[in-house]
mmCIF file of C-alpha atoms in Angstrom:
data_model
loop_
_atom_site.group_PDB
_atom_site.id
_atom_site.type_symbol
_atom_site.label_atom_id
_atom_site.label_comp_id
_atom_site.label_asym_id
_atom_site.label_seq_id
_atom_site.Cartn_x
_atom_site.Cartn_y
_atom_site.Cartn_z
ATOM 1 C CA UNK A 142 0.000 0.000 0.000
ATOM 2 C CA UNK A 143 1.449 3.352 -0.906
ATOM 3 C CA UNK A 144 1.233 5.955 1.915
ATOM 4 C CA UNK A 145 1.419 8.657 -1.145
ATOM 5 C CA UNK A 146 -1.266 7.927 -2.642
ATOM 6 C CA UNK A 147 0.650 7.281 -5.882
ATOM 7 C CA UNK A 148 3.797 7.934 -7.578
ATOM 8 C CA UNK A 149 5.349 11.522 -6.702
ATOM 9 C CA UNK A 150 6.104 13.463 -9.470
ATOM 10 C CA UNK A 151 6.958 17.176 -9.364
ATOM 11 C CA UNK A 152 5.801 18.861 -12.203
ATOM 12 C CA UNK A 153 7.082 22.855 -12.007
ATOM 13 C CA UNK A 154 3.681 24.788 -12.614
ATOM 14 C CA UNK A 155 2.930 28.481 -12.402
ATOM 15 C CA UNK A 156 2.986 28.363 -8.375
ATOM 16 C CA UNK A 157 4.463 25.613 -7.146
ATOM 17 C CA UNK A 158 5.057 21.487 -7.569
ATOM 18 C CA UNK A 159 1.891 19.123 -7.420
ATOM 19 C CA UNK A 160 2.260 16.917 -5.016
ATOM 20 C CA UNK A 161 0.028 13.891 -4.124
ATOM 21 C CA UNK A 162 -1.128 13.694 -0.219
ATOM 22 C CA UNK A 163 -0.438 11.298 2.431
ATOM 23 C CA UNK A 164 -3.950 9.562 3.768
ATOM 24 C CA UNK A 165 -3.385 10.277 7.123
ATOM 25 C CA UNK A 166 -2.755 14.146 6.002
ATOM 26 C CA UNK A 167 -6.522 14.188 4.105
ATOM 27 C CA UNK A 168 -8.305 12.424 7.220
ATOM 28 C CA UNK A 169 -6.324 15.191 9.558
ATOM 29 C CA UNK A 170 -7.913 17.763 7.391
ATOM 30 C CA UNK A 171 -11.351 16.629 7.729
ATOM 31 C CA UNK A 172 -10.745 16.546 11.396
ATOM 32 C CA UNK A 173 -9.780 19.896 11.748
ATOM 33 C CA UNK A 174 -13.001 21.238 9.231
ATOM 34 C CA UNK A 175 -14.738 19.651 11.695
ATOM 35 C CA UNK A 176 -13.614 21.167 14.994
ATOM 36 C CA UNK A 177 -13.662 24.721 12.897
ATOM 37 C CA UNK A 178 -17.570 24.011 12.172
ATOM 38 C CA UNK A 179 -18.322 23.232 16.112
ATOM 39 C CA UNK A 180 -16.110 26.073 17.080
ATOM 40 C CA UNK A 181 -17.732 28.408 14.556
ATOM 41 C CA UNK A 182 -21.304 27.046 15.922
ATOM 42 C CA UNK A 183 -20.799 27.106 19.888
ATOM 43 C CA UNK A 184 -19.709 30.793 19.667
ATOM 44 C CA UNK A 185 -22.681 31.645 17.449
ATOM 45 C CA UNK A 186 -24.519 29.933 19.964
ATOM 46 C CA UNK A 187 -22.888 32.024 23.055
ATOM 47 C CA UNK A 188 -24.345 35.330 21.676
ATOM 48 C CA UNK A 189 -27.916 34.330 22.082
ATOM 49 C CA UNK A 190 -27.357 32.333 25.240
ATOM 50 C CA UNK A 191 -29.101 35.366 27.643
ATOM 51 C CA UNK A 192 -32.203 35.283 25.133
ATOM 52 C CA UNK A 193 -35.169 32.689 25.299
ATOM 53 C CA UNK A 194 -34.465 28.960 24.994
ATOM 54 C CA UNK A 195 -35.406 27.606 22.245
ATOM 55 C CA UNK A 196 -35.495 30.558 19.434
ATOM 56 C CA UNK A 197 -32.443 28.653 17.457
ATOM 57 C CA UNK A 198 -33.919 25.674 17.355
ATOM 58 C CA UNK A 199 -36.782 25.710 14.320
ATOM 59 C CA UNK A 200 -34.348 27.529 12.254
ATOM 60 C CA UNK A 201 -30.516 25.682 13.350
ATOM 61 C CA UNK A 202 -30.436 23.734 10.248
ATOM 62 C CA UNK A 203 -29.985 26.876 8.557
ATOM 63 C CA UNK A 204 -28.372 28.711 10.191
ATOM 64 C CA UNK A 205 -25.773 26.299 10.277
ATOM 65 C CA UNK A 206 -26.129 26.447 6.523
ATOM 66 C CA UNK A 207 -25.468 29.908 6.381
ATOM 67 C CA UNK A 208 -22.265 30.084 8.377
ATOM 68 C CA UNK A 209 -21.231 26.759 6.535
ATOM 69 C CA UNK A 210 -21.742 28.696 3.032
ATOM 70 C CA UNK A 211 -19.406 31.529 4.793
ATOM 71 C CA UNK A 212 -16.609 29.459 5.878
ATOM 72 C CA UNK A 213 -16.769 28.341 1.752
ATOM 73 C CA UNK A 214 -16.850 31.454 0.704
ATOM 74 C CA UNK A 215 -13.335 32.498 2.057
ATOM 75 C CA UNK A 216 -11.950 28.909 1.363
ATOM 76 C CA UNK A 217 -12.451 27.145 -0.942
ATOM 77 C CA UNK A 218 -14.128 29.342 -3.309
ATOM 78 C CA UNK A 219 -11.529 31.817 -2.999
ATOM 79 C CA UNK A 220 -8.016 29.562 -2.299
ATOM 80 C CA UNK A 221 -9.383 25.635 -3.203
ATOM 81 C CA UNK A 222 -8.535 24.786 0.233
ATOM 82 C CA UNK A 223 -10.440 24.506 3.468
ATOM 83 C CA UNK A 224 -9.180 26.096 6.410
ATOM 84 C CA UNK A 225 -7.928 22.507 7.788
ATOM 85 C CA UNK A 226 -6.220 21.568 4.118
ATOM 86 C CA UNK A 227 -4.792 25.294 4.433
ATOM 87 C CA UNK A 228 -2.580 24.292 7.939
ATOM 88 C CA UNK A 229 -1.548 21.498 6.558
ATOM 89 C CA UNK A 230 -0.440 23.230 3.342
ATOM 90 C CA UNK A 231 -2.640 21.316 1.095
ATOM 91 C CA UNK A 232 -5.190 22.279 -1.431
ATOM 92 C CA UNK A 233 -7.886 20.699 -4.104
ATOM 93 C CA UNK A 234 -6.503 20.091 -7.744
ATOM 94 C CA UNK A 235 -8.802 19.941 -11.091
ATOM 95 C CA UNK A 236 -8.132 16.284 -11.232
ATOM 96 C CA UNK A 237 -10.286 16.522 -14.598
ATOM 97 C CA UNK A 238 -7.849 18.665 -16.253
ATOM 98 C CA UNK A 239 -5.407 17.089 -18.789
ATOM 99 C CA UNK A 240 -2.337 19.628 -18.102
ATOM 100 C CA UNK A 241 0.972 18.471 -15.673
ATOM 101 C CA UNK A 242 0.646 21.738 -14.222
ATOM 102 C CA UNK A 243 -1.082 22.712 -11.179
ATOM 103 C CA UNK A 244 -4.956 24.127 -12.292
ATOM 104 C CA UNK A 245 -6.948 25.104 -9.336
ATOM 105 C CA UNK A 246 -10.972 23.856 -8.933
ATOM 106 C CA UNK A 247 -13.321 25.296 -11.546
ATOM 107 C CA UNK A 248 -16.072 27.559 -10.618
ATOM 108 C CA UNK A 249 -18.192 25.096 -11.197
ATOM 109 C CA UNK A 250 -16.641 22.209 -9.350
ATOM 110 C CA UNK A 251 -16.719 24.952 -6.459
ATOM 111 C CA UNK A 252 -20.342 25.504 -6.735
ATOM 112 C CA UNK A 253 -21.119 21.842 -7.174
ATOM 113 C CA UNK A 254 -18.748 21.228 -4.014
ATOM 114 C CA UNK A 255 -21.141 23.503 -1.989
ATOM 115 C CA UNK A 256 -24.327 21.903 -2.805
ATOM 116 C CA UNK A 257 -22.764 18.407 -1.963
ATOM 117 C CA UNK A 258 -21.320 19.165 1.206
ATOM 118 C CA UNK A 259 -23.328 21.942 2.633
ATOM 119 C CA UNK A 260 -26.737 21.475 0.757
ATOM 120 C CA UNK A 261 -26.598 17.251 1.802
ATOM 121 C CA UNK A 262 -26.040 18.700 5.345
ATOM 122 C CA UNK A 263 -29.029 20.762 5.233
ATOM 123 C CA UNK A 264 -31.429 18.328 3.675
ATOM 124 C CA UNK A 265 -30.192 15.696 6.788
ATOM 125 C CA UNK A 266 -31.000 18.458 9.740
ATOM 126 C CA UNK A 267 -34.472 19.408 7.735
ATOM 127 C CA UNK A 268 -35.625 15.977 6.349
ATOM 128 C CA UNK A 269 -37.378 15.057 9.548
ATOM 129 C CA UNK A 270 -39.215 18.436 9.708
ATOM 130 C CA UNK A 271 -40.521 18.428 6.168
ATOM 131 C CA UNK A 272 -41.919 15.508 5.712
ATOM 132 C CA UNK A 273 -43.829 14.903 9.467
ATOM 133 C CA UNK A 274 -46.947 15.046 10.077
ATOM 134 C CA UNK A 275 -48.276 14.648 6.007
ATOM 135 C CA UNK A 276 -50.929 12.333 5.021
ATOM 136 C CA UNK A 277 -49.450 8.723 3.894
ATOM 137 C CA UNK A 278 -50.601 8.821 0.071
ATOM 138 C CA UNK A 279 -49.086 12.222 -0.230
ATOM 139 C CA UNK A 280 -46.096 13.632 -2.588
ATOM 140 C CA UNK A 281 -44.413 14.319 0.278
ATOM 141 C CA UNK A 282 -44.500 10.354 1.496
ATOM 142 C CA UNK A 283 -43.663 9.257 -1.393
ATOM 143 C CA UNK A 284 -40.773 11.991 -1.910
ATOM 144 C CA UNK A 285 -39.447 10.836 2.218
ATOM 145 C CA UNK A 286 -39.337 7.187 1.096
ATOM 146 C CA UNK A 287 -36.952 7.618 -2.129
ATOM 147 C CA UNK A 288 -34.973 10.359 -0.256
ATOM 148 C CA UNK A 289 -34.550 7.073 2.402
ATOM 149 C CA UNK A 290 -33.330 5.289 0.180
ATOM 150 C CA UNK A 291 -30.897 7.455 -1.991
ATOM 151 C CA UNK A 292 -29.316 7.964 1.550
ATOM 152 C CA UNK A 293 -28.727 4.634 2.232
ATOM 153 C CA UNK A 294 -27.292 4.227 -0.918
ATOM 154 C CA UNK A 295 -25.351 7.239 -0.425
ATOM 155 C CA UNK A 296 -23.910 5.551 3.179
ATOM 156 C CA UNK A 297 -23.021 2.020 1.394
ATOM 157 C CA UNK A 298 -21.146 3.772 -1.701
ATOM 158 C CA UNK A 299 -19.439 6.207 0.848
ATOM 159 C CA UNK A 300 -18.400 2.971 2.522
ATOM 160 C CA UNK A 301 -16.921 1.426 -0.507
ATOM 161 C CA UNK A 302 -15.353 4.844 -1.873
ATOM 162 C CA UNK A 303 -13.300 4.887 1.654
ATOM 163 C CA UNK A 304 -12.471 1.309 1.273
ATOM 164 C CA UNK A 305 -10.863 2.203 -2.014
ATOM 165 C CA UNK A 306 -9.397 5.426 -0.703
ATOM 166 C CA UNK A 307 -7.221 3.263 1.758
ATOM 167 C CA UNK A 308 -5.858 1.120 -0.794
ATOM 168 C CA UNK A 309 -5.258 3.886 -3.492
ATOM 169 C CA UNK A 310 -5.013 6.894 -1.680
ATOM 170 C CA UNK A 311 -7.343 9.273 -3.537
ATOM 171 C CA UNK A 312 -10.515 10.682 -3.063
ATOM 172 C CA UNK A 313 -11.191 10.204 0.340
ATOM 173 C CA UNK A 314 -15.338 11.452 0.045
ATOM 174 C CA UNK A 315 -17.892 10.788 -2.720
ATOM 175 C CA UNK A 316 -18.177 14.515 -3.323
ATOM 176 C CA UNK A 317 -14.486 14.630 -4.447
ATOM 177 C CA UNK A 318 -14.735 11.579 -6.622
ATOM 178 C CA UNK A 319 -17.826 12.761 -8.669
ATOM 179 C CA UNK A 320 -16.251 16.259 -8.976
ATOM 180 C CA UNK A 321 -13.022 15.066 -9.771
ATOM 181 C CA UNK A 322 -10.900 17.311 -7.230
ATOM 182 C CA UNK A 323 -7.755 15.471 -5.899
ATOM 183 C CA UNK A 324 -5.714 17.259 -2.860
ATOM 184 C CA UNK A 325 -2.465 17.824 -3.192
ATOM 185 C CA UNK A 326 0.351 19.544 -1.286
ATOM 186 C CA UNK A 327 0.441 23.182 -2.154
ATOM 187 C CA UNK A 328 4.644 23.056 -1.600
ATOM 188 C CA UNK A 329 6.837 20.167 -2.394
ATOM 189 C CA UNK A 330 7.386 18.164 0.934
ATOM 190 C CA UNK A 331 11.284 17.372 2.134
ATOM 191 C CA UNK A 332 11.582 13.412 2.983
ATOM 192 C CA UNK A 333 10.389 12.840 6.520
ATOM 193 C CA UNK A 334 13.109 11.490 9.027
ATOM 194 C CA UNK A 335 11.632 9.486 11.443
ATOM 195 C CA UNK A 336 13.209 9.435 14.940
ATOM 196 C CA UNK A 337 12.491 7.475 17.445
ATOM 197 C CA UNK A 338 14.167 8.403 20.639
ATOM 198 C CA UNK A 339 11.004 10.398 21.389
ATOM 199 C CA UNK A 340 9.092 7.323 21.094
ATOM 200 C CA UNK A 341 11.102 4.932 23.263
ATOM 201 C CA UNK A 342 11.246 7.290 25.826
ATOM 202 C CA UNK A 343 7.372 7.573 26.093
ATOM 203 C CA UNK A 344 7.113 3.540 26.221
ATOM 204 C CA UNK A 345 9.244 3.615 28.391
ATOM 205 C CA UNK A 346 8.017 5.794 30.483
ATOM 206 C CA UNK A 347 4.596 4.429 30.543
ATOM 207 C CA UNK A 348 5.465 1.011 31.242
ATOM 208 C CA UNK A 349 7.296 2.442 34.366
ATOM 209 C CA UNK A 350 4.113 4.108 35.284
ATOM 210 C CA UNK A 351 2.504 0.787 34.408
ATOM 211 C CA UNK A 352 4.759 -0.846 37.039
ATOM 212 C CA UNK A 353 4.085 1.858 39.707
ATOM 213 C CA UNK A 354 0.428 1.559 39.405
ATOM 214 C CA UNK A 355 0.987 -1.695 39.980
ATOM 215 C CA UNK A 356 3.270 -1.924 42.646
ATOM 216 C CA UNK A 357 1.663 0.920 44.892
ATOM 217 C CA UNK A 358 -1.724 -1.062 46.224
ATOM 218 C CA UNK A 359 0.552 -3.614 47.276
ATOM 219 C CA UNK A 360 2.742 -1.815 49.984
ATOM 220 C CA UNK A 361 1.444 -0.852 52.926
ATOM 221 C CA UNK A 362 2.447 2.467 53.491
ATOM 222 C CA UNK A 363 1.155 2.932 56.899
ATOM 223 C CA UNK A 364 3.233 0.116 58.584
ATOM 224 C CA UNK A 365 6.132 1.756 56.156
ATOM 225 C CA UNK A 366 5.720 4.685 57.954
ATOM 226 C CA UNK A 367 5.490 3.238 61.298
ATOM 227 C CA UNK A 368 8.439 1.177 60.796
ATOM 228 C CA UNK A 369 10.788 4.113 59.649
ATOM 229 C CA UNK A 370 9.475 6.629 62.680
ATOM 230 C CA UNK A 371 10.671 3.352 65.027
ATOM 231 C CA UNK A 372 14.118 3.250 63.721
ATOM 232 C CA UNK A 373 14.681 6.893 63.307
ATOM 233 C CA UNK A 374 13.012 7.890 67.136
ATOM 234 C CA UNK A 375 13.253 4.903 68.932
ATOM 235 C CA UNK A 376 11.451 4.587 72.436
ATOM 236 C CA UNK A 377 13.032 3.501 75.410
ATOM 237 C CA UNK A 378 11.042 0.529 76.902
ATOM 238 C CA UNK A 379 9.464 1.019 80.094
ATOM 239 C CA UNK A 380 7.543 -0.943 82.656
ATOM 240 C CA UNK A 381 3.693 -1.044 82.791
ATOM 241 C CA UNK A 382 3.551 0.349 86.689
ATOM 242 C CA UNK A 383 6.138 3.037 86.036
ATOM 243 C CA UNK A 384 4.401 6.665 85.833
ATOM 244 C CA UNK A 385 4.843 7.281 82.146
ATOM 245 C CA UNK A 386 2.680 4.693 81.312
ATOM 246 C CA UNK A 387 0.236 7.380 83.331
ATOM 247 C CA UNK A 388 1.806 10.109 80.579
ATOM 248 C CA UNK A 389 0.715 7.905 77.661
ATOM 249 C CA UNK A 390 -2.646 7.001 78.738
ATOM 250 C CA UNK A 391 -3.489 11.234 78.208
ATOM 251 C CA UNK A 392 -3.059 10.598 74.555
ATOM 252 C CA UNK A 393 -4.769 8.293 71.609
ATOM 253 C CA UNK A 394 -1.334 7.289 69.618
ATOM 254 C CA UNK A 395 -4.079 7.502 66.431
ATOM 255 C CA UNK A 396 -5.947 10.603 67.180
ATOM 256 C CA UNK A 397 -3.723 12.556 69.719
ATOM 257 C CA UNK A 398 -7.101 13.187 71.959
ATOM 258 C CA UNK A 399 -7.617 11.860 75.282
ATOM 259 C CA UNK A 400 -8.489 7.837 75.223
ATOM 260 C CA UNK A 401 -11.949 6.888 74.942
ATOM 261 C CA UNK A 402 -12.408 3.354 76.435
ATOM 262 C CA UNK A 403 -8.590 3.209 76.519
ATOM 263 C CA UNK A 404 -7.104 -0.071 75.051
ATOM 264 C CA UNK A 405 -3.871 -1.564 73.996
ATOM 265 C CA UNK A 406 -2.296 -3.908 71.577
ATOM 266 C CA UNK A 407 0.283 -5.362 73.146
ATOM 267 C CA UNK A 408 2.658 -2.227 73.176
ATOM 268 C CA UNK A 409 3.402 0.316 75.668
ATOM 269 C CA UNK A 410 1.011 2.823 73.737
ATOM 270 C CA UNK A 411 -3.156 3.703 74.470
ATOM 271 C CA UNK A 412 -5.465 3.727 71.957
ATOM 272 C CA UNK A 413 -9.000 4.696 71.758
ATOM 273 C CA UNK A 414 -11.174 1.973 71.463
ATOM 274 C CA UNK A 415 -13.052 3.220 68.517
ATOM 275 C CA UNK A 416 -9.811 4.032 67.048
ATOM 276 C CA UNK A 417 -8.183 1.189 67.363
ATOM 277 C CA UNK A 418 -11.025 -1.067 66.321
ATOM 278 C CA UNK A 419 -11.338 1.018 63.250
ATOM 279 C CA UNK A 420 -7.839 0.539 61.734
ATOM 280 C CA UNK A 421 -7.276 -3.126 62.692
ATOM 281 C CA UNK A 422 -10.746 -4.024 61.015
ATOM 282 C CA UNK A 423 -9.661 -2.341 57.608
ATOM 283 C CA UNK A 424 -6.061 -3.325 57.617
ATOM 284 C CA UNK A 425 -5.094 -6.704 59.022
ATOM 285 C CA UNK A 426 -1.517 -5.779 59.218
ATOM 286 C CA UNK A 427 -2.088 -2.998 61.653
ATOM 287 C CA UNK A 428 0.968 -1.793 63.236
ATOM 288 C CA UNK A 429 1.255 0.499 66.179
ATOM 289 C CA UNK A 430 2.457 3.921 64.361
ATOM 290 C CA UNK A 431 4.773 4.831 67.512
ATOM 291 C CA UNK A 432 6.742 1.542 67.570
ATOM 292 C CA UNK A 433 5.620 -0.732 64.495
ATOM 293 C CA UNK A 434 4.394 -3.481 66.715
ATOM 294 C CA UNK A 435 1.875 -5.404 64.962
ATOM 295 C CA UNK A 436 -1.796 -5.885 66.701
ATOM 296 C CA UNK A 437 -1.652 -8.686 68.999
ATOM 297 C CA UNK A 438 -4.742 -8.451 71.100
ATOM 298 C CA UNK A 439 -7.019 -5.360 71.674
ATOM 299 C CA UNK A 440 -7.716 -5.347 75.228
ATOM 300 C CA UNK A 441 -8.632 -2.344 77.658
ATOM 301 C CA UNK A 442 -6.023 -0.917 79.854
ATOM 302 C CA UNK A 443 -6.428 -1.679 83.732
ATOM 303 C CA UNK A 444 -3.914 0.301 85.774
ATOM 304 C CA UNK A 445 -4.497 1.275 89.518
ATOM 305 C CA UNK A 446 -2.438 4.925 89.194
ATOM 306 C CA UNK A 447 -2.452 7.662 92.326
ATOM 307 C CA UNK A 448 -3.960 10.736 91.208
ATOM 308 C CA UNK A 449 -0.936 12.812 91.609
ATOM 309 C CA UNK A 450 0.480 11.053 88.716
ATOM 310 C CA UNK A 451 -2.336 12.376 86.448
ATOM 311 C CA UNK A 452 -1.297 15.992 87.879
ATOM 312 C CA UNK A 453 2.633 15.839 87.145
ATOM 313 C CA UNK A 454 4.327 17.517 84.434
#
């Protein structure tokens, strides 16, 4: 399959070379036409947006006619080019003519291209409007009916004209095909390098992420933490019945409040009940964040301790 579309072949002409057009190139201008229409629309849109709902709506299929026929007028009736073939330097050639050089679309072609692309447009949007509500042995049935089935016809030889614009790389819509207008480049293009540093970077790159994503809901991160604050402040061990054991009991090792229902784990350290029951019920590997011990048994703390203990410090 040729990406060109054909053989290249620079023919010198009054302007510049003709050069045939890559596919992806042709399908990248369609794209942009596209975006241009909806960007053209939703600002249209915008100016009426403090006015009653609604008042666009009976006549949107033309007005989107209208602003359709002015984005022709200034493109391809005036340069053969659409303002998405224009950034990519590309324009429409007279396929039909005979001569090497480059000879721009007709008038006619450019009238003809109108009433193909904006006119089928129209008669989409407006089709269901015209023909509802009309009696069933009327003109207008009848006239609904073969328009129903000209489109379908229309969508299967579409179909096939794509089909055949991927294997030969020329006229990628119907309308170009029956009005004989081929794009071209509108300069001759240098031969593409193709690097691909860029490229192995980004896979790269993504398959690290990849990994990461991976990785991440696997570590635990809170008895990571724990484990690190134990090695970098360790605690000096210390009996139950010694007075700082009174200290700790003031504060939750979780929360930092005073213990509710104080409990313990095994460790030196006082945890609210609530608190403690929280954590350990959604993570089984529950370490105490002030020394990293792992939860034993969560029991409530008995201690007989003076008052005057409570009233130090």
């Amino acid at each position: 399959m040729d990406d060109t579309g054909g053989d290249m072949h620079f023919t010198e002409g009054s302007s510049s070379a003709v050069t045939p057009v890559l596919r992806i190139s042709q399908l990248d201008a369609f794209e942009l036409d596209t975006a241009l229409e909806q960007l053209v629309w939703s600002q249209f849109t915008q100016c009426f947006q403090h006015f009653k709902p609604g008042q666009l709506t009976h006549f949107e299929p033309e007005i989107k006619a209208f602003l359709q026929l002015l984005l022709w007028r200034f493109t391809i009736y005036s340069q053969s080019a659409t303002v998405g073939q224009s950034l990519l330097s590309i324009r429409y050639k007279n396929d039909l003519s005979q001569a090497q050089k480059y000879q721009p679309m007709s008038r006619q072609q450019k009238l003809w291209y109108a009433l193909c692309t904006i006119g089928e447009k129209w008669l989409q949007e407006r089709s269901p409007d015209l023909f509802t509500n009309r009696p069933t042995e009327s003109v207008f049935h009848k006239a609904k009916y073969l328009i129903g089935i000209i489109s379908g016809l229309t969508k299967v030889a579409s179909l096939l004209n794509f089909l055949i614009f991927l294997q030969k790389g020329r006229f990628p819509t119907l309308a170009e095909r029956f009005l004989g207008i081929r794009a071209v480049f509108s300069r001759p293009q240098g031969i593409r390098q193709v690097g691909f540093e860029y490229m192995n970077r980004e896979l790269l790159w993504h398959g690290f992420a990849e990994f990461l994503i991976f990785l991440f809901p696997l570590i635990n991160t809170r008895k990571l933490k724990s484990r690190l604050c134990s090695w970098f402040s360790p605690l000096d061990g210390f009996k139950i019945s010694d007075a700082t054991l009174a200290r700790q009991c003031r504060e939750c090792a979780l929360c930092g409040e005073w213990p509710t229902l104080p409990h313990t784990i095994g460790c030196d350290h006082v945890f609210c009940y609530y608190c403690i029951k929280s954590y350990s019920i959604s993570d089984m590997y529950f370490a105490c964040p002030k020394c990293a011990l792992e939860v034993q048994k969560v029991e409530p703390v008995k201690l007989q301790l003076e008052m005057t203990d409570f009233n130090k410090s």
